[in-house]
PDB file of C-alpha atoms in Angstrom:
ATOM      1  CA  MET A  21     199.372  44.927-151.768  1.00  0.00           C
ATOM      2  CA  PRO A  22     195.890  46.176-152.774  1.00  0.00           C
ATOM      3  CA  ASP A  23     193.118  46.166-150.183  1.00  0.00           C
ATOM      4  CA  ILE A  24     190.823  43.355-151.335  1.00  0.00           C
ATOM      5  CA  ARG A  25     187.528  43.126-149.527  1.00  0.00           C
ATOM      6  CA  MET A  26     185.373  40.047-149.670  1.00  0.00           C
ATOM      7  CA  PRO A  27     181.566  40.063-149.570  1.00  0.00           C
ATOM      8  CA  TRP A  28     181.572  38.662-146.028  1.00  0.00           C
ATOM      9  CA  ASP A  29     183.894  41.356-144.606  1.00  0.00           C
ATOM     10  CA  SER A  30     182.095  43.245-141.839  1.00  0.00           C
ATOM     11  CA  ASN A  31     183.878  46.475-142.723  1.00  0.00           C
ATOM     12  CA  ASN A  32     182.612  46.412-146.281  1.00  0.00           C
ATOM     13  CA  SER A  33     180.218  49.378-146.233  1.00  0.00           C
ATOM     14  CA  ASP A  34     178.177  48.156-149.179  1.00  0.00           C
ATOM     15  CA  ASN A  35     177.766  44.832-147.472  1.00  0.00           C
ATOM     16  CA  THR A  36     176.737  46.442-144.200  1.00  0.00           C
ATOM     17  CA  LYS A  37     173.957  48.354-145.952  1.00  0.00           C
ATOM     18  CA  GLN A  38     172.661  45.087-147.330  1.00  0.00           C
ATOM     19  CA  ALA A  39     172.974  43.104-144.102  1.00  0.00           C
ATOM     20  CA  GLU A  40     169.255  42.566-143.865  1.00  0.00           C
ATOM     21  CA  SER A  41     168.768  41.879-147.555  1.00  0.00           C
ATOM     22  CA  PRO A  42     167.560  38.367-148.493  1.00  0.00           C
ATOM     23  CA  SER A  43     170.142  38.318-151.273  1.00  0.00           C
ATOM     24  CA  ASN A  44     172.894  38.764-148.682  1.00  0.00           C
ATOM     25  CA  ASN A  45     171.870  35.457-147.138  1.00  0.00           C
ATOM     26  CA  ARG A  46     173.033  33.788-150.339  1.00  0.00           C
ATOM     27  CA  VAL A  47     176.637  34.965-149.991  1.00  0.00           C
ATOM     28  CA  LEU A  48     179.024  32.067-149.420  1.00  0.00           C
ATOM     29  CA  LYS A  49     181.217  32.536-146.364  1.00  0.00           C
ATOM     30  CA  PRO A  50     184.487  30.871-145.356  1.00  0.00           C
ATOM     31  CA  GLY A  51     183.707  27.538-143.745  1.00  0.00           C
ATOM     32  CA  ASP A  52     180.508  26.987-145.724  1.00  0.00           C
ATOM     33  CA  THR A  53     180.229  23.614-147.411  1.00  0.00           C
ATOM     34  CA  ILE A  54     180.318  23.129-151.172  1.00  0.00           C
ATOM     35  CA  ALA A  55     179.529  19.775-152.767  1.00  0.00           C
ATOM     36  CA  VAL A  56     181.612  19.107-155.867  1.00  0.00           C
ATOM     37  CA  ILE A  57     180.015  16.568-158.157  1.00  0.00           C
ATOM     38  CA  GLY A  58     182.665  14.748-160.167  1.00  0.00           C
ATOM     39  CA  ALA A  59     185.491  15.488-157.721  1.00  0.00           C
ATOM     40  CA  SER A  60     187.639  12.652-159.071  1.00  0.00           C
ATOM     41  CA  GLY A  61     187.757  13.996-162.627  1.00  0.00           C
ATOM     42  CA  ASN A  62     190.608  16.067-163.974  1.00  0.00           C
ATOM     43  CA  VAL A  63     188.661  19.310-163.528  1.00  0.00           C
ATOM     44  CA  GLY A  64     186.826  18.257-160.381  1.00  0.00           C
ATOM     45  CA  LYS A  65     190.056  17.467-158.530  1.00  0.00           C
ATOM     46  CA  LEU A  66     191.482  20.925-159.145  1.00  0.00           C
ATOM     47  CA  VAL A  67     188.173  22.644-158.364  1.00  0.00           C
ATOM     48  CA  SER A  68     187.886  20.737-155.072  1.00  0.00           C
ATOM     49  CA  LEU A  69     191.469  21.482-154.141  1.00  0.00           C
ATOM     50  CA  ARG A  70     191.118  25.209-154.851  1.00  0.00           C
ATOM     51  CA  LEU A  71     187.746  25.550-153.123  1.00  0.00           C
ATOM     52  CA  SER A  72     189.170  23.885-150.009  1.00  0.00           C
ATOM     53  CA  ASP A  73     191.361  26.967-149.490  1.00  0.00           C
ATOM     54  CA  THR A  74     188.219  28.756-148.290  1.00  0.00           C
ATOM     55  CA  TYR A  75     185.402  26.238-147.860  1.00  0.00           C
ATOM     56  CA  ASN A  76     184.657  22.734-146.684  1.00  0.00           C
ATOM     57  CA  VAL A  77     184.241  20.442-149.677  1.00  0.00           C
ATOM     58  CA  ASN A  78     182.085  17.347-150.025  1.00  0.00           C
ATOM     59  CA  GLY A  79     183.517  15.548-153.045  1.00  0.00           C
ATOM     60  CA  ILE A  80     181.096  13.196-154.770  1.00  0.00           C
ATOM     61  CA  VAL A  81     182.977  10.472-156.644  1.00  0.00           C
ATOM     62  CA  ARG A  82     182.388   6.979-157.958  1.00  0.00           C
ATOM     63  CA  ASP A  83     185.528   5.551-156.379  1.00  0.00           C
ATOM     64  CA  ALA A  84     187.103   7.394-153.449  1.00  0.00           C
ATOM     65  CA  SER A  85     190.267   5.276-153.589  1.00  0.00           C
ATOM     66  CA  SER A  86     191.094   6.713-157.021  1.00  0.00           C
ATOM     67  CA  VAL A  87     191.541  10.221-155.659  1.00  0.00           C
ATOM     68  CA  LYS A  88     192.252   9.829-151.952  1.00  0.00           C
ATOM     69  CA  THR A  89     196.004  10.288-152.365  1.00  0.00           C
ATOM     70  CA  PHE A  90     195.516  13.427-154.450  1.00  0.00           C
ATOM     71  CA  PHE A  91     193.698  15.108-151.556  1.00  0.00           C
ATOM     72  CA  GLU A  92     196.010  13.835-148.836  1.00  0.00           C
ATOM     73  CA  GLY A  93     196.474  16.458-146.123  1.00  0.00           C
ATOM     74  CA  ARG A  94     193.357  18.405-147.105  1.00  0.00           C
ATOM     75  CA  ASP A  95     191.137  17.774-144.095  1.00  0.00           C
ATOM     76  CA  GLN A  96     188.576  20.213-145.492  1.00  0.00           C
ATOM     77  CA  ILE A  97     187.762  17.707-148.252  1.00  0.00           C
ATOM     78  CA  LYS A  98     185.525  14.736-147.494  1.00  0.00           C
ATOM     79  CA  LEU A  99     184.780  12.126-150.128  1.00  0.00           C
ATOM     80  CA  PHE A 100     181.415  10.460-150.714  1.00  0.00           C
ATOM     81  CA  GLU A 101     180.836   7.613-153.155  1.00  0.00           C
ATOM     82  CA  ALA A 102     177.843   7.609-155.498  1.00  0.00           C
ATOM     83  CA  ASP A 103     177.163   6.390-159.024  1.00  0.00           C
ATOM     84  CA  LEU A 104     174.717   8.788-160.648  1.00  0.00           C
ATOM     85  CA  LEU A 105     173.882   6.446-163.511  1.00  0.00           C
ATOM     86  CA  ASP A 106     173.089   3.662-161.042  1.00  0.00           C
ATOM     87  CA  GLU A 107     170.721   6.066-159.307  1.00  0.00           C
ATOM     88  CA  LEU A 108     169.107   6.983-162.632  1.00  0.00           C
ATOM     89  CA  GLU A 109     168.289   3.311-163.227  1.00  0.00           C
ATOM     90  CA  LYS A 110     166.434   3.032-159.936  1.00  0.00           C
ATOM     91  CA  GLU A 111     162.761   3.876-159.745  1.00  0.00           C
ATOM     92  CA  SER A 112     162.567   7.458-158.528  1.00  0.00           C
ATOM     93  CA  SER A 113     160.353   8.415-155.604  1.00  0.00           C
ATOM     94  CA  GLY A 114     161.334  12.073-155.781  1.00  0.00           C
ATOM     95  CA  ALA A 115     163.448  11.787-152.627  1.00  0.00           C
ATOM     96  CA  CYS A 116     167.209  12.221-152.535  1.00  0.00           C
ATOM     97  CA  PRO A 117     169.012   8.924-153.248  1.00  0.00           C
ATOM     98  CA  GLU A 118     170.607   7.525-150.101  1.00  0.00           C
ATOM     99  CA  SER A 119     174.075   7.577-151.675  1.00  0.00           C
ATOM    100  CA  LEU A 120     173.843  11.370-152.121  1.00  0.00           C
ATOM    101  CA  GLU A 121     172.094  12.302-148.873  1.00  0.00           C
ATOM    102  CA  SER A 122     175.163  12.770-146.669  1.00  0.00           C
ATOM    103  CA  ALA A 123     177.071  14.761-149.278  1.00  0.00           C
ATOM    104  CA  LEU A 124     174.219  17.124-150.131  1.00  0.00           C
ATOM    105  CA  SER A 125     172.334  17.605-146.859  1.00  0.00           C
ATOM    106  CA  ASN A 126     174.809  20.163-145.445  1.00  0.00           C
ATOM    107  CA  ALA A 127     175.883  21.705-148.776  1.00  0.00           C
ATOM    108  CA  ASN A 128     175.354  25.447-149.063  1.00  0.00           C
ATOM    109  CA  ALA A 129     176.400  25.260-152.705  1.00  0.00           C
ATOM    110  CA  ILE A 130     177.124  22.736-155.423  1.00  0.00           C
ATOM    111  CA  VAL A 131     179.588  22.749-158.303  1.00  0.00           C
ATOM    112  CA  ILE A 132     178.831  20.289-161.105  1.00  0.00           C
ATOM    113  CA  CYS A 133     182.029  19.143-162.807  1.00  0.00           C
ATOM    114  CA  THR A 134     180.756  15.971-164.441  1.00  0.00           C
ATOM    115  CA  GLY A 135     180.956  15.417-168.165  1.00  0.00           C
ATOM    116  CA  THR A 136     181.817  12.946-170.876  1.00  0.00           C
ATOM    117  CA  THR A 137     183.433  13.038-174.293  1.00  0.00           C
ATOM    118  CA  ALA A 138     181.647  14.456-177.324  1.00  0.00           C
ATOM    119  CA  PHE A 139     182.198  11.227-179.278  1.00  0.00           C
ATOM    120  CA  PRO A 140     182.185   7.539-178.257  1.00  0.00           C
ATOM    121  CA  THR A 141     185.383   6.615-176.388  1.00  0.00           C
ATOM    122  CA  LYS A 142     186.264   4.519-173.361  1.00  0.00           C
ATOM    123  CA  ALA A 143     184.874   7.402-171.320  1.00  0.00           C
ATOM    124  CA  TRP A 144     181.403   6.298-172.399  1.00  0.00           C
ATOM    125  CA  SER A 145     181.824   2.925-170.677  1.00  0.00           C
ATOM    126  CA  ARG A 146     180.524   2.652-167.134  1.00  0.00           C
ATOM    127  CA  ASN A 147     184.011   2.299-165.643  1.00  0.00           C
ATOM    128  CA  GLU A 148     185.528   4.664-168.250  1.00  0.00           C
ATOM    129  CA  GLU A 149     188.113   1.998-169.101  1.00  0.00           C
ATOM    130  CA  LYS A 150     186.289  -0.521-171.295  1.00  0.00           C
ATOM    131  CA  GLU A 151     186.343  -0.388-175.074  1.00  0.00           C
ATOM    132  CA  ILE A 152     182.841   0.247-176.465  1.00  0.00           C
ATOM    133  CA  THR A 153     183.623  -0.211-180.151  1.00  0.00           C
ATOM    134  CA  THR A 154     181.500  -3.362-180.329  1.00  0.00           C
ATOM    135  CA  ASP A 155     178.549  -1.605-178.669  1.00  0.00           C
ATOM    136  CA  VAL A 156     178.814   1.325-181.081  1.00  0.00           C
ATOM    137  CA  ILE A 157     179.006  -0.883-184.180  1.00  0.00           C
ATOM    138  CA  SER A 158     176.089  -2.967-182.960  1.00  0.00           C
ATOM    139  CA  ALA A 159     173.990   0.134-182.328  1.00  0.00           C
ATOM    140  CA  LEU A 160     174.796   1.473-185.799  1.00  0.00           C
ATOM    141  CA  PHE A 161     173.817  -1.806-187.486  1.00  0.00           C
ATOM    142  CA  ASP A 162     170.612  -2.078-185.461  1.00  0.00           C
ATOM    143  CA  SER A 163     169.678   1.482-186.377  1.00  0.00           C
ATOM    144  CA  LYS A 164     170.585   1.021-190.049  1.00  0.00           C
ATOM    145  CA  PHE A 165     173.371   3.548-189.581  1.00  0.00           C
ATOM    146  CA  ASP A 166     171.068   6.285-188.369  1.00  0.00           C
ATOM    147  CA  VAL A 167     173.469   8.050-185.976  1.00  0.00           C
ATOM    148  CA  LYS A 168     170.805   9.681-183.826  1.00  0.00           C
ATOM    149  CA  ASP A 169     168.954   6.385-183.416  1.00  0.00           C
ATOM    150  CA  ALA A 170     172.224   4.646-182.590  1.00  0.00           C
ATOM    151  CA  ILE A 171     172.984   7.202-179.880  1.00  0.00           C
ATOM    152  CA  VAL A 172     169.528   6.593-178.375  1.00  0.00           C
ATOM    153  CA  LYS A 173     170.334   2.877-178.210  1.00  0.00           C
ATOM    154  CA  LEU A 174     173.601   3.635-176.414  1.00  0.00           C
ATOM    155  CA  ASP A 175     171.689   5.939-174.049  1.00  0.00           C
ATOM    156  CA  ASN A 176     169.309   3.107-173.252  1.00  0.00           C
ATOM    157  CA  MET A 177     172.217   0.787-172.495  1.00  0.00           C
ATOM    158  CA  GLY A 178     173.039   3.040-169.556  1.00  0.00           C
ATOM    159  CA  LEU A 179     176.415   4.147-170.874  1.00  0.00           C
ATOM    160  CA  ASN A 180     178.135   7.425-170.013  1.00  0.00           C
ATOM    161  CA  THR A 181     176.597   9.164-173.001  1.00  0.00           C
ATOM    162  CA  PRO A 182     176.077  12.932-173.125  1.00  0.00           C
ATOM    163  CA  LYS A 183     172.356  12.569-172.494  1.00  0.00           C
ATOM    164  CA  ASN A 184     172.852  10.346-169.452  1.00  0.00           C
ATOM    165  CA  VAL A 185     175.762  12.280-167.932  1.00  0.00           C
ATOM    166  CA  ASP A 186     175.255  15.903-168.975  1.00  0.00           C
ATOM    167  CA  ALA A 187     171.458  16.039-168.981  1.00  0.00           C
ATOM    168  CA  LEU A 188     169.770  13.366-166.865  1.00  0.00           C
ATOM    169  CA  ALA A 189     172.421  12.989-164.142  1.00  0.00           C
ATOM    170  CA  ASN A 190     172.651  16.741-163.688  1.00  0.00           C
ATOM    171  CA  GLN A 191     168.893  17.010-163.379  1.00  0.00           C
ATOM    172  CA  LEU A 192     169.075  14.255-160.752  1.00  0.00           C
ATOM    173  CA  ILE A 193     171.677  16.198-158.769  1.00  0.00           C
ATOM    174  CA  LEU A 194     169.580  19.368-158.751  1.00  0.00           C
ATOM    175  CA  SER A 195     166.516  17.469-157.585  1.00  0.00           C
ATOM    176  CA  ALA A 196     168.476  15.520-154.967  1.00  0.00           C
ATOM    177  CA  TRP A 197     170.054  18.686-153.532  1.00  0.00           C
ATOM    178  CA  ASN A 198     166.651  20.300-153.203  1.00  0.00           C
ATOM    179  CA  SER A 199     165.275  17.249-151.383  1.00  0.00           C
ATOM    180  CA  ALA A 200     168.290  16.605-149.152  1.00  0.00           C
ATOM    181  CA  SER A 201     169.235  20.139-148.109  1.00  0.00           C
ATOM    182  CA  ARG A 202     169.075  20.922-144.394  1.00  0.00           C
ATOM    183  CA  VAL A 203     170.960  24.237-144.672  1.00  0.00           C
ATOM    184  CA  PRO A 204     170.414  27.393-146.743  1.00  0.00           C
ATOM    185  CA  LYS A 205     171.027  26.723-150.438  1.00  0.00           C
ATOM    186  CA  LYS A 206     173.070  29.672-151.705  1.00  0.00           C
ATOM    187  CA  ARG A 207     174.537  28.888-155.089  1.00  0.00           C
ATOM    188  CA  ALA A 208     174.868  26.290-157.852  1.00  0.00           C
ATOM    189  CA  ILE A 209     177.604  26.379-160.479  1.00  0.00           C
ATOM    190  CA  LEU A 210     177.561  24.327-163.653  1.00  0.00           C
ATOM    191  CA  LEU A 211     180.715  23.821-165.709  1.00  0.00           C
ATOM    192  CA  SER A 212     179.321  23.661-169.227  1.00  0.00           C
ATOM    193  CA  SER A 213     180.983  24.461-172.580  1.00  0.00           C
ATOM    194  CA  ILE A 214     181.388  27.126-175.199  1.00  0.00           C
ATOM    195  CA  GLY A 215     179.178  26.434-178.205  1.00  0.00           C
ATOM    196  CA  VAL A 216     176.022  25.450-176.351  1.00  0.00           C
ATOM    197  CA  GLN A 217     174.243  28.564-177.619  1.00  0.00           C
ATOM    198  CA  ARG A 218     175.929  28.294-181.027  1.00  0.00           C
ATOM    199  CA  ARG A 219     175.076  24.698-181.857  1.00  0.00           C
ATOM    200  CA  ASP A 220     173.994  25.644-185.381  1.00  0.00           C
ATOM    201  CA  LYS A 221     177.197  27.569-186.202  1.00  0.00           C
ATOM    202  CA  MET A 222     180.433  25.979-187.335  1.00  0.00           C
ATOM    203  CA  PRO A 223     182.405  24.257-185.943  1.00  0.00           C
ATOM    204  CA  PHE A 224     179.917  23.399-183.206  1.00  0.00           C
ATOM    205  CA  PRO A 225     177.555  21.190-185.264  1.00  0.00           C
ATOM    206  CA  ILE A 226     180.502  18.803-185.617  1.00  0.00           C
ATOM    207  CA  LEU A 227     181.147  18.803-181.882  1.00  0.00           C
ATOM    208  CA  ASN A 228     177.422  18.243-181.328  1.00  0.00           C
ATOM    209  CA  ALA A 229     177.125  15.287-183.704  1.00  0.00           C
ATOM    210  CA  CYS A 230     176.401  12.921-180.813  1.00  0.00           C
ATOM    211  CA  GLY A 231     174.366  15.446-178.854  1.00  0.00           C
ATOM    212  CA  VAL A 232     176.822  16.675-176.235  1.00  0.00           C
ATOM    213  CA  LEU A 233     175.912  20.354-176.627  1.00  0.00           C
ATOM    214  CA  ASP A 234     172.201  19.520-176.714  1.00  0.00           C
ATOM    215  CA  ALA A 235     172.599  17.644-173.422  1.00  0.00           C
ATOM    216  CA  LYS A 236     174.475  20.528-171.821  1.00  0.00           C
ATOM    217  CA  ALA A 237     171.733  22.905-172.973  1.00  0.00           C
ATOM    218  CA  VAL A 238     169.181  20.766-171.124  1.00  0.00           C
ATOM    219  CA  ALA A 239     171.308  20.914-167.966  1.00  0.00           C
ATOM    220  CA  GLU A 240     171.693  24.680-168.235  1.00  0.00           C
ATOM    221  CA  GLN A 241     167.968  25.265-168.581  1.00  0.00           C
ATOM    222  CA  SER A 242     167.234  22.891-165.703  1.00  0.00           C
ATOM    223  CA  LEU A 243     169.671  24.797-163.487  1.00  0.00           C
ATOM    224  CA  ILE A 244     168.105  28.156-164.324  1.00  0.00           C
ATOM    225  CA  GLU A 245     164.599  26.865-163.629  1.00  0.00           C
ATOM    226  CA  GLU A 246     165.558  25.144-160.368  1.00  0.00           C
ATOM    227  CA  SER A 247     167.434  28.191-159.071  1.00  0.00           C
ATOM    228  CA  GLU A 248     164.483  30.451-159.757  1.00  0.00           C
ATOM    229  CA  LYS A 249     162.053  28.013-158.161  1.00  0.00           C
ATOM    230  CA  ASN A 250     164.144  27.349-155.053  1.00  0.00           C
ATOM    231  CA  GLY A 251     165.653  30.778-154.449  1.00  0.00           C
ATOM    232  CA  TYR A 252     169.387  30.303-154.907  1.00  0.00           C
ATOM    233  CA  ASN A 253     171.890  31.887-157.291  1.00  0.00           C
ATOM    234  CA  TYR A 254     173.333  30.123-160.295  1.00  0.00           C
ATOM    235  CA  SER A 255     176.342  30.524-162.562  1.00  0.00           C
ATOM    236  CA  ILE A 256     177.104  28.718-165.812  1.00  0.00           C
ATOM    237  CA  ILE A 257     180.774  28.713-166.767  1.00  0.00           C
ATOM    238  CA  ARG A 258     181.696  27.965-170.383  1.00  0.00           C
ATOM    239  CA  PRO A 259     185.280  26.758-170.899  1.00  0.00           C
ATOM    240  CA  GLY A 260     186.725  25.892-174.277  1.00  0.00           C
ATOM    241  CA  GLN A 261     188.612  22.683-175.065  1.00  0.00           C
ATOM    242  CA  LEU A 262     190.249  21.749-171.766  1.00  0.00           C
ATOM    243  CA  PHE A 263     194.022  21.447-171.453  1.00  0.00           C
ATOM    244  CA  GLY A 264     196.556  21.004-168.704  1.00  0.00           C
ATOM    245  CA  GLY A 265     197.115  18.599-165.844  1.00  0.00           C
ATOM    246  CA  PRO A 266     196.402  16.501-163.956  1.00  0.00           C
ATOM    247  CA  TYR A 267     196.615  13.790-166.620  1.00  0.00           C
ATOM    248  CA  ASP A 268     194.703  10.740-165.545  1.00  0.00           C
ATOM    249  CA  ASN A 269     191.248   9.229-165.482  1.00  0.00           C
ATOM    250  CA  ASN A 270     189.852  10.464-168.792  1.00  0.00           C
ATOM    251  CA  TYR A 271     190.123  10.300-172.551  1.00  0.00           C
ATOM    252  CA  TYR A 272     189.555  13.841-173.731  1.00  0.00           C
ATOM    253  CA  LEU A 273     191.495  15.033-176.751  1.00  0.00           C
ATOM    254  CA  GLY A 274     193.470  17.427-174.607  1.00  0.00           C
ATOM    255  CA  THR A 275     194.697  14.715-172.278  1.00  0.00           C
ATOM    256  CA  LEU A 276     195.240  12.059-174.927  1.00  0.00           C
ATOM    257  CA  PHE A 277     198.195  14.116-176.108  1.00  0.00           C
ATOM    258  CA  GLN A 278     198.933  15.725-172.735  1.00  0.00           C
ATOM    259  CA  LEU A 279     199.083  19.169-174.274  1.00  0.00           C
ATOM    260  CA  ASP A 280     199.688  22.074-171.963  1.00  0.00           C
ATOM    261  CA  LYS A 281     199.076  25.529-173.302  1.00  0.00           C
ATOM    262  CA  ASP A 282     202.116  27.370-174.524  1.00  0.00           C
ATOM    263  CA  ALA A 283     203.895  29.198-171.718  1.00  0.00           C
ATOM    264  CA  LYS A 284     203.016  32.453-173.463  1.00  0.00           C
ATOM    265  CA  THR A 285     199.294  31.650-173.483  1.00  0.00           C
ATOM    266  CA  GLN A 286     198.476  31.949-169.809  1.00  0.00           C
ATOM    267  CA  ASP A 287     196.378  35.106-169.628  1.00  0.00           C
ATOM    268  CA  VAL A 288     192.640  34.834-169.039  1.00  0.00           C
ATOM    269  CA  ASP A 289     189.728  36.271-171.014  1.00  0.00           C
ATOM    270  CA  VAL A 290     186.130  36.135-169.818  1.00  0.00           C
ATOM    271  CA  GLY A 291     182.938  37.287-171.494  1.00  0.00           C
ATOM    272  CA  ARG A 292     179.233  37.078-170.796  1.00  0.00           C
ATOM    273  CA  GLY A 293     177.181  34.678-172.873  1.00  0.00           C
ATOM    274  CA  ASP A 294     178.664  32.319-175.437  1.00  0.00           C
ATOM    275  CA  GLU A 295     180.797  34.409-177.761  1.00  0.00           C
ATOM    276  CA  LEU A 296     184.439  33.571-177.022  1.00  0.00           C
ATOM    277  CA  LEU A 297     186.543  31.005-178.848  1.00  0.00           C
ATOM    278  CA  GLY A 298     189.643  29.289-177.513  1.00  0.00           C
ATOM    279  CA  ASP A 299     190.995  26.701-175.123  1.00  0.00           C
ATOM    280  CA  THR A 300     190.979  26.683-171.341  1.00  0.00           C
ATOM    281  CA  LEU A 301     193.491  25.412-168.818  1.00  0.00           C
ATOM    282  CA  ARG A 302     191.939  23.262-166.133  1.00  0.00           C
ATOM    283  CA  SER A 303     193.831  25.246-163.521  1.00  0.00           C
ATOM    284  CA  THR A 304     192.286  28.455-164.901  1.00  0.00           C
ATOM    285  CA  LEU A 305     188.812  26.940-164.713  1.00  0.00           C
ATOM    286  CA  ALA A 306     189.364  25.888-161.101  1.00  0.00           C
ATOM    287  CA  GLU A 307     190.645  29.349-160.134  1.00  0.00           C
ATOM    288  CA  VAL A 308     187.720  31.120-161.810  1.00  0.00           C
ATOM    289  CA  THR A 309     185.232  28.781-160.123  1.00  0.00           C
ATOM    290  CA  ALA A 310     186.685  29.511-156.699  1.00  0.00           C
ATOM    291  CA  GLN A 311     186.974  33.248-157.281  1.00  0.00           C
ATOM    292  CA  ILE A 312     183.341  33.761-158.254  1.00  0.00           C
ATOM    293  CA  CYS A 313     182.403  32.042-154.996  1.00  0.00           C
ATOM    294  CA  GLU A 314     184.848  34.046-152.880  1.00  0.00           C
ATOM    295  CA  SER A 315     183.948  37.354-154.538  1.00  0.00           C
ATOM    296  CA  ASN A 316     180.210  36.670-154.826  1.00  0.00           C
ATOM    297  CA  CYS A 317     180.204  37.747-158.463  1.00  0.00           C
ATOM    298  CA  ALA A 318     178.922  36.464-161.831  1.00  0.00           C
ATOM    299  CA  LEU A 319     175.565  35.730-160.228  1.00  0.00           C
ATOM    300  CA  ASN A 320     172.664  34.426-162.287  1.00  0.00           C
ATOM    301  CA  MET A 321     174.487  34.523-165.594  1.00  0.00           C
ATOM    302  CA  ASP A 322     176.443  32.409-168.033  1.00  0.00           C
ATOM    303  CA  PHE A 323     179.921  33.379-169.163  1.00  0.00           C
ATOM    304  CA  ALA A 324     182.839  31.957-171.117  1.00  0.00           C
ATOM    305  CA  VAL A 325     186.450  31.679-169.987  1.00  0.00           C
ATOM    306  CA  VAL A 326     189.440  30.959-172.234  1.00  0.00           C
ATOM    307  CA  ASN A 327     193.203  31.385-172.061  1.00  0.00           C
ATOM    308  CA  VAL A 328     194.818  33.901-174.394  1.00  0.00           C
ATOM    309  CA  LYS A 329     198.295  35.163-175.207  1.00  0.00           C
ATOM    310  CA  GLY A 330     199.962  36.737-172.214  1.00  0.00           C
ATOM    311  CA  ASP A 331     201.509  35.979-168.866  1.00  0.00           C
ATOM    312  CA  VAL A 332     199.723  34.430-165.914  1.00  0.00           C
ATOM    313  CA  PRO A 333     197.485  37.184-164.487  1.00  0.00           C
ATOM    314  CA  SER A 334     197.509  38.150-160.828  1.00  0.00           C
ATOM    315  CA  VAL A 335     194.736  37.002-158.533  1.00  0.00           C
ATOM    316  CA  GLU A 336     193.557  40.586-158.350  1.00  0.00           C
ATOM    317  CA  GLY A 337     193.581  40.852-162.159  1.00  0.00           C
ATOM    318  CA  VAL A 338     191.325  37.822-162.573  1.00  0.00           C
ATOM    319  CA  GLN A 339     189.097  39.052-159.770  1.00  0.00           C
ATOM    320  CA  THR A 340     188.640  42.403-161.504  1.00  0.00           C
ATOM    321  CA  LYS A 341     187.726  40.746-164.807  1.00  0.00           C
ATOM    322  CA  LEU A 342     185.159  38.552-163.110  1.00  0.00           C
ATOM    323  CA  LYS A 343     183.606  41.435-161.179  1.00  0.00           C
ATOM    324  CA  ASN A 344     183.348  43.414-164.417  1.00  0.00           C
ATOM    325  CA  LEU A 345     180.981  40.730-165.723  1.00  0.00           C
ATOM    326  CA  ASP A 346     178.369  42.149-163.365  1.00  0.00           C
ATOM    327  CA  GLU A 347     178.458  45.566-164.987  1.00  0.00           C
TER     328      GLU A 347
END
């Protein structure tokens, strides 16, 4: 078994030298609290579960009853109910919304797992279960079939559109965390998407037809600016099309057909920036998210993660790949 040293280990000589460094105060330690926004989603559930191996987790969800059984026995996970779009509709005073205060006030870090579909589906409805075909057709007629204008109309209806979910709600979370925090803010992680920096290159203009990549770009820039202004680290993780369980509570293409990756496509590839192509297992995304926290790596950067041909890598193998991103 290789000797794996974590950033918080007292016998880590490099860490000892940096004990007085301000940057060392941003290292997450076991028992710190991480708020996971979107903890009831297919990705958020796995991220919360994996993070709870090392940290306390405040899961922010719309409906705690929908995910309570999934987390049964994990006392490290506490659930808090909040509807971000409801909060967006309220007149903002700049303070943290009351529904988010308890979840964010003791959070040393946040992981944003929220998202919606690239194209209009049930996921765009407020309860993610209602058909919105009538709303879409009406918006198209009213806009004389100008797609961009129609999307604006759907935005204004308060639906779970990319702009509302991926841009405005994420900006709200960053602002709320800054206002609510009563403990050192160490790190914020945003689960974004490949293609955000390649929106003008095929096939991404198709994926961006309703503005999902534009909205994620807004969230990414907001995160970078807020981290610089408030003195915490950030990471932007770019998965490809998401696959793999658990299969409930959304309408993404990957889960519509319940397609797991081939058993021979379990290896992991990571790369700085937005250059990789491929699909990503949700379990891989959760593991990578936890490992960059536990290893204190991939700081203040964006990187892509996809699954490639090969067997499931060891924990140490993934850890090495992630640490190499810093070189």
